[in-house]
Short mmCIF file of N, CA, C and O in Angstrom, two decimals:
data_model
loop_
_atom_site.label_atom_id
_atom_site.label_comp_id
_atom_site.label_asym_id
_atom_site.label_seq_id
_atom_site.Cartn_x
_atom_site.Cartn_y
_atom_site.Cartn_z
N THR A 1 0.64 -0.94 0.04
CA THR A 1 0.44 0.35 0.18
C THR A 1 0.62 1.54 0.12
O THR A 1 0.12 1.98 -0.52
N GLU A 2 1.99 1.23 0.34
CA GLU A 2 2.78 2.77 0.50
C GLU A 2 4.06 2.50 -0.54
O GLU A 2 4.02 3.66 -1.12
N GLY A 3 4.01 1.92 -1.27
CA GLY A 3 4.23 1.91 -3.29
C GLY A 3 4.04 2.79 -3.74
O GLY A 3 5.04 3.71 -3.61
N PRO A 4 3.05 3.19 -3.79
CA PRO A 4 1.76 4.15 -4.51
C PRO A 4 2.87 5.30 -3.79
O PRO A 4 3.02 6.47 -4.87
N GLN A 5 2.60 5.45 -3.14
CA GLN A 5 2.69 7.09 -2.30
C GLN A 5 4.34 7.39 -2.28
O GLN A 5 4.49 8.35 -2.06
N LEU A 6 5.08 5.81 -1.64
CA LEU A 6 6.70 6.63 -2.32
C LEU A 6 6.54 6.83 -3.50
O LEU A 6 7.86 8.26 -3.49
N LEU A 7 6.60 6.54 -4.47
CA LEU A 7 6.28 6.87 -5.93
C LEU A 7 6.43 8.41 -5.55
O LEU A 7 6.57 8.87 -6.86
N ASP A 8 5.29 8.28 -5.58
CA ASP A 8 5.06 10.17 -5.19
C ASP A 8 5.99 11.10 -4.97
O ASP A 8 6.07 12.22 -5.00
N SER A 9 6.44 10.99 -3.97
CA SER A 9 7.35 10.62 -2.46
C SER A 9 8.80 11.19 -3.53
O SER A 9 9.20 12.45 -3.91
N LEU A 10 9.07 10.93 -4.37
CA LEU A 10 10.03 10.53 -5.28
C LEU A 10 10.05 11.45 -6.48
O LEU A 10 10.55 12.21 -5.92
N ARG A 11 8.89 11.87 -7.36
CA ARG A 11 8.03 12.30 -8.21
C ARG A 11 8.69 13.38 -7.80
O ARG A 11 9.56 14.58 -8.22
N ASP A 12 7.79 13.82 -6.73
CA ASP A 12 7.75 15.25 -6.15
C ASP A 12 9.14 15.99 -5.49
O ASP A 12 9.57 16.53 -5.79
N ALA A 13 9.55 14.51 -5.26
CA ALA A 13 10.72 15.08 -3.80
C ALA A 13 11.85 16.09 -5.27
O ALA A 13 12.55 16.73 -4.88
N PHE A 14 11.74 15.49 -6.24
CA PHE A 14 12.47 15.35 -7.76
C PHE A 14 12.59 16.87 -8.45
O PHE A 14 13.03 17.85 -8.35
N ALA A 15 10.39 17.76 -7.87
CA ALA A 15 10.15 18.82 -8.93
C ALA A 15 11.13 19.32 -8.13
O ALA A 15 10.95 20.57 -8.54
N ALA A 16 10.69 19.39 -5.88
CA ALA A 16 11.07 19.92 -5.21
C ALA A 16 11.75 20.22 -5.25
O ALA A 16 12.50 20.98 -4.41
N GLU A 17 13.24 19.73 -5.91
CA GLU A 17 15.24 19.63 -5.62
C GLU A 17 15.36 18.72 -3.93
O GLU A 17 15.60 20.01 -3.89
N ASP A 18 14.62 18.79 -3.27
CA ASP A 18 14.76 18.42 -2.37
C ASP A 18 16.03 16.38 -1.98
O ASP A 18 14.99 15.46 -1.87
N ARG A 19 16.63 17.01 -2.15
CA ARG A 19 17.20 15.45 -2.22
C ARG A 19 17.23 15.38 -1.14
O ARG A 19 17.34 13.77 -1.31
N LYS A 20 17.45 15.56 0.15
CA LYS A 20 17.41 14.47 1.57
C LYS A 20 16.15 13.27 1.28
O LYS A 20 15.86 12.32 1.51
N ARG A 21 14.89 14.76 0.41
CA ARG A 21 13.67 13.28 0.62
C ARG A 21 13.63 12.30 -1.00
O ARG A 21 13.46 11.59 0.11
N PHE A 22 14.34 12.79 -1.61
CA PHE A 22 14.45 12.51 -2.63
C PHE A 22 15.25 10.58 -2.29
O PHE A 22 14.83 9.58 -2.32
N GLN A 23 16.28 11.00 -1.44
CA GLN A 23 17.30 9.78 -1.49
C GLN A 23 16.38 9.23 -0.34
O GLN A 23 16.69 7.82 -0.20
N ARG A 24 15.97 9.07 0.62
CA ARG A 24 15.09 9.32 1.82
C ARG A 24 13.64 7.93 1.00
O ARG A 24 13.79 6.30 1.53
N ALA A 25 13.15 8.34 0.20
CA ALA A 25 12.11 7.98 -0.41
C ALA A 25 12.74 6.45 -1.60
O ALA A 25 12.01 5.98 -2.00
N ALA A 26 14.07 7.03 -2.78
CA ALA A 26 14.83 6.07 -3.21
C ALA A 26 14.93 4.98 -2.67
O ALA A 26 14.66 4.03 -2.43
N HIS A 27 15.70 5.95 -1.36
CA HIS A 27 16.20 4.95 -0.30
C HIS A 27 15.84 2.68 -0.22
O HIS A 27 15.08 2.60 -0.65
N THR A 28 13.87 4.08 0.30
CA THR A 28 12.81 3.72 1.14
C THR A 28 12.11 2.17 0.22
O THR A 28 11.41 1.07 -0.02
N LEU A 29 12.31 2.66 -1.58
CA LEU A 29 11.55 2.42 -2.25
C LEU A 29 12.46 1.21 -2.67
O LEU A 29 12.10 -0.05 -2.97
N LYS A 30 13.54 1.40 -2.56
CA LYS A 30 14.61 0.69 -3.27
C LYS A 30 14.61 -1.21 -2.08
O LYS A 30 14.67 -2.64 -2.75
N SER A 31 13.69 -1.06 -1.28
CA SER A 31 14.16 -2.09 -0.21
C SER A 31 13.40 -2.89 0.05
O SER A 31 13.50 -3.34 -0.32
N ALA A 32 11.98 -1.82 -0.72
CA ALA A 32 10.17 -2.08 -0.44
C ALA A 32 10.55 -3.17 -2.21
O ALA A 32 10.91 -4.90 -1.68
N LEU A 33 11.26 -2.17 -2.56
CA LEU A 33 11.33 -3.61 -3.97
C LEU A 33 12.22 -4.87 -3.78
O LEU A 33 11.63 -5.75 -4.03
N ARG A 34 13.60 -4.59 -3.67
CA ARG A 34 14.41 -6.20 -3.22
C ARG A 34 13.52 -7.22 -1.90
O ARG A 34 13.64 -8.01 -2.24
N THR A 35 12.53 -6.51 -0.75
CA THR A 35 12.01 -7.79 -0.47
C THR A 35 10.75 -8.32 -1.04
O THR A 35 11.31 -10.36 -0.59
N PHE A 36 10.60 -7.69 -2.17
CA PHE A 36 10.24 -9.06 -2.94
C PHE A 36 11.25 -8.95 -4.48
O PHE A 36 10.57 -10.23 -5.40
N GLY A 37 12.12 -9.45 -3.95
CA GLY A 37 13.10 -9.54 -5.16
C GLY A 37 12.25 -9.33 -5.96
O GLY A 37 12.48 -9.59 -7.64
N ILE A 38 12.50 -8.04 -6.02
CA ILE A 38 11.64 -7.52 -8.11
C ILE A 38 12.93 -6.67 -8.49
O ILE A 38 13.83 -6.19 -7.51
N ALA A 39 13.57 -6.96 -9.39
CA ALA A 39 14.95 -6.52 -10.35
C ALA A 39 14.49 -4.77 -10.71
O ALA A 39 16.26 -4.95 -10.51
N SER A 40 13.55 -4.33 -10.61
CA SER A 40 13.63 -2.42 -10.76
C SER A 40 14.86 -2.07 -9.62
O SER A 40 14.22 -1.08 -10.20
N ALA A 41 14.56 -3.13 -8.91
CA ALA A 41 15.16 -2.08 -7.28
C ALA A 41 16.41 -1.53 -7.80
O ALA A 41 17.08 -0.27 -6.97
N ASN A 42 17.01 -2.62 -9.12
CA ASN A 42 18.08 -1.90 -8.82
C ASN A 42 18.79 0.42 -10.10
O ASN A 42 19.22 0.73 -9.82
N ILE A 43 17.40 0.02 -10.76
CA ILE A 43 17.29 1.74 -11.26
C ILE A 43 17.01 2.14 -10.20
O ILE A 43 17.48 3.54 -10.16
N VAL A 44 16.16 2.14 -8.93
CA VAL A 44 16.06 3.30 -7.98
C VAL A 44 17.28 2.89 -7.01
O VAL A 44 17.23 4.07 -6.25
N GLU A 45 17.97 1.33 -7.49
CA GLU A 45 19.03 2.08 -6.63
C GLU A 45 20.79 2.48 -6.82
O GLU A 45 20.79 3.76 -6.22
N ARG A 46 20.72 2.88 -7.98
CA ARG A 46 20.90 3.80 -9.20
C ARG A 46 20.81 4.99 -8.94
O ARG A 46 21.47 6.23 -8.55
N LEU A 47 19.03 5.83 -8.46
CA LEU A 47 18.68 6.76 -8.30
C LEU A 47 19.46 7.65 -6.46
O LEU A 47 20.06 9.07 -6.45
N GLU A 48 19.53 6.22 -5.76
CA GLU A 48 19.65 6.38 -4.73
C GLU A 48 20.95 6.74 -4.74
O GLU A 48 21.99 7.71 -3.43
N LEU A 49 21.82 6.51 -5.03
CA LEU A 49 23.29 6.95 -5.58
C LEU A 49 23.11 7.76 -5.97
O LEU A 49 24.76 9.00 -6.01
N ASP A 50 23.37 8.19 -6.86
CA ASP A 50 23.53 9.51 -7.96
C ASP A 50 22.90 10.47 -6.71
O ASP A 50 23.38 11.69 -7.27
N SER A 51 22.07 10.89 -6.23
CA SER A 51 21.62 11.65 -5.44
C SER A 51 22.17 11.63 -3.88
O SER A 51 21.92 13.15 -3.30
N ARG A 52 23.31 11.28 -3.74
CA ARG A 52 23.83 10.89 -2.07
C ARG A 52 24.59 12.53 -2.57
O ARG A 52 24.70 12.84 -1.61
N SER A 53 24.65 13.36 -3.22
CA SER A 53 25.96 14.55 -3.19
C SER A 53 24.98 15.80 -3.97
O SER A 53 24.47 17.08 -3.17
N ASP A 54 24.05 15.81 -4.12
CA ASP A 54 23.26 16.04 -5.70
C ASP A 54 22.30 15.80 -6.46
O ASP A 54 22.72 14.21 -6.37
N LEU A 55 21.41 16.70 -6.43
CA LEU A 55 20.22 15.81 -7.40
C LEU A 55 20.27 16.33 -8.99
O LEU A 55 19.84 15.81 -10.14
N THR A 56 21.37 17.22 -9.29
CA THR A 56 22.06 17.32 -10.65
C THR A 56 22.21 16.18 -11.66
O THR A 56 22.25 16.52 -13.12
N GLY A 57 22.95 15.90 -11.29
CA GLY A 57 23.28 14.67 -12.22
C GLY A 57 21.82 13.65 -12.37
O GLY A 57 21.86 12.27 -12.97
N ILE A 58 21.41 13.30 -12.11
CA ILE A 58 19.78 12.59 -12.21
C ILE A 58 18.32 14.56 -13.06
O ILE A 58 17.82 14.66 -12.99
N ASP A 59 18.91 13.04 -14.41
CA ASP A 59 18.27 13.57 -15.45
C ASP A 59 15.97 13.49 -15.09
O ASP A 59 15.53 12.46 -14.70
N GLY A 60 15.62 14.05 -15.35
CA GLY A 60 13.86 14.42 -14.93
C GLY A 60 13.58 12.37 -15.12
O GLY A 60 13.35 12.24 -15.52
N THR A 61 13.94 12.39 -16.82
CA THR A 61 13.86 11.17 -17.88
C THR A 61 13.84 10.18 -17.18
O THR A 61 12.94 9.04 -16.88
N MET A 62 14.85 10.26 -15.51
CA MET A 62 14.97 9.17 -14.91
C MET A 62 14.67 8.28 -14.40
O MET A 62 13.68 7.43 -13.72
N VAL A 63 13.60 9.87 -13.31
CA VAL A 63 13.21 9.60 -12.45
C VAL A 63 11.31 9.40 -13.35
O VAL A 63 11.28 8.18 -12.18
N SER A 64 10.75 9.47 -14.44
CA SER A 64 9.43 9.36 -14.79
C SER A 64 9.82 7.56 -14.93
O SER A 64 9.56 6.90 -15.36
N ASP A 65 10.81 6.90 -16.13
CA ASP A 65 11.51 5.93 -16.30
C ASP A 65 11.00 5.21 -15.66
O ASP A 65 10.85 3.82 -15.79
N ALA A 66 12.20 5.65 -13.84
CA ALA A 66 11.53 4.48 -13.05
C ALA A 66 10.38 4.20 -12.56
O ALA A 66 9.99 2.85 -12.31
N ILE A 67 9.80 5.88 -12.22
CA ILE A 67 8.32 5.52 -12.35
C ILE A 67 7.22 4.90 -12.87
O ILE A 67 6.49 4.05 -12.58
N THR A 68 7.11 4.85 -14.31
CA THR A 68 7.04 3.87 -15.29
C THR A 68 6.82 2.79 -15.06
O THR A 68 6.25 1.51 -15.43
N GLN A 69 8.31 1.88 -14.70
CA GLN A 69 8.76 0.66 -14.52
C GLN A 69 8.21 0.22 -13.34
O GLN A 69 8.01 -1.11 -13.93
N ILE A 70 7.94 0.67 -12.49
CA ILE A 70 7.67 0.43 -11.11
C ILE A 70 6.20 0.05 -10.98
O ILE A 70 5.46 -0.27 -10.84
N GLN A 71 5.61 1.26 -11.26
CA GLN A 71 3.75 2.15 -10.94
C GLN A 71 3.48 0.44 -12.23
O GLN A 71 2.88 -0.16 -10.64
N PRO A 72 3.68 -0.23 -12.84
CA PRO A 72 3.19 -1.92 -13.24
C PRO A 72 3.15 -3.30 -11.81
O PRO A 72 2.24 -3.96 -11.25
N VAL A 73 3.74 -2.97 -12.03
CA VAL A 73 4.80 -3.75 -10.55
C VAL A 73 4.00 -3.80 -8.81
O VAL A 73 3.83 -4.74 -8.74
N PHE A 74 3.91 -2.92 -8.38
CA PHE A 74 2.71 -2.53 -7.22
C PHE A 74 1.26 -3.00 -7.64
O PHE A 74 0.56 -3.47 -7.05
N ARG A 75 0.49 -2.41 -9.30
CA ARG A 75 -0.23 -2.35 -9.11
C ARG A 75 -0.51 -4.24 -9.50
O ARG A 75 -1.16 -4.76 -9.04
N GLU A 76 0.62 -4.86 -10.22
CA GLU A 76 0.40 -6.42 -9.84
C GLU A 76 1.01 -6.81 -8.90
O GLU A 76 -0.86 -7.75 -8.04
N MET A 77 1.01 -6.59 -7.64
CA MET A 77 1.23 -7.25 -6.57
C MET A 77 0.09 -6.48 -5.08
O MET A 77 -0.05 -7.78 -4.87
N GLU A 78 -0.24 -5.50 -5.83
CA GLU A 78 -1.93 -5.27 -5.23
C GLU A 78 -3.00 -6.37 -5.86
O GLU A 78 -3.78 -7.03 -4.73
N HIS A 79 -3.01 -6.49 -6.47
CA HIS A 79 -4.07 -7.20 -7.67
C HIS A 79 -3.72 -8.57 -7.00
O HIS A 79 -5.12 -9.48 -5.93
N HIS A 80 -2.46 -9.16 -6.86
CA HIS A 80 -2.40 -10.66 -6.38
C HIS A 80 -2.44 -10.70 -4.60
O HIS A 80 -2.77 -11.58 -4.99
N LEU A 81 -2.39 -10.04 -3.91
CA LEU A 81 -2.42 -10.40 -2.93
C LEU A 81 -4.40 -9.68 -2.17
O LEU A 81 -4.67 -11.08 -1.48
N GLN A 82 -4.94 -9.43 -3.77
CA GLN A 82 -6.46 -9.48 -3.21
C GLN A 82 -7.20 -10.21 -3.37
O GLN A 82 -7.72 -10.77 -3.23
N SER A 83 -6.09 -11.26 -4.47
CA SER A 83 -6.74 -12.08 -4.84
C SER A 83 -6.32 -13.51 -3.73
O SER A 83 -7.28 -13.89 -3.26
N MET A 84 -5.84 -13.30 -2.52
CA MET A 84 -4.67 -13.75 -1.84
C MET A 84 -6.26 -14.23 -1.24
O MET A 84 -6.60 -14.85 -0.07
N GLN A 85 -5.76 -13.11 -0.61
CA GLN A 85 -7.52 -12.82 0.64
C GLN A 85 -8.86 -12.88 0.20
O GLN A 85 -9.25 -13.34 0.82
N ALA A 86 -9.04 -12.57 -1.25
CA ALA A 86 -10.07 -13.09 -1.82
C ALA A 86 -10.88 -14.46 -1.21
O ALA A 86 -11.27 -15.00 -1.11
N ASN A 87 -9.06 -15.50 -1.64
CA ASN A 87 -9.79 -16.55 -1.19
C ASN A 87 -8.83 -17.38 -0.32
O ASN A 87 -9.39 -18.95 0.50
N GLY A 88 -8.93 -16.77 0.90
CA GLY A 88 -8.71 -16.73 2.23
C GLY A 88 -7.37 -17.79 2.32
O GLY A 88 -6.90 -18.16 3.66
N THR A 89 -6.06 -17.20 1.77
CA THR A 89 -5.39 -17.58 1.62
C THR A 89 -4.37 -16.98 2.64
O THR A 89 -3.08 -17.19 2.87
N ILE A 90 -4.41 -15.66 3.09
CA ILE A 90 -4.14 -14.87 3.86
C ILE A 90 -4.78 -13.70 4.31
O ILE A 90 -6.15 -14.08 4.94
#
């Protein structure tokens, strides 16, 4: 449930040029993705590493591409969890 909020935080922090908030969102997002073994965590890790000094090395396209790749993952996870809940498996 926090995934879409983290994507919004990442986008908003980048737009506001808030490096600390961007880095925190990227780190939390990366950790969440890695918990579930999702390969797109590598994309977010790159953003996190690139944001350590400042955001000038990060292109807005990089952020948009990462979000575009990750959004379907969260939708699929949500759908799967809802199905499991409906079937009584969780």
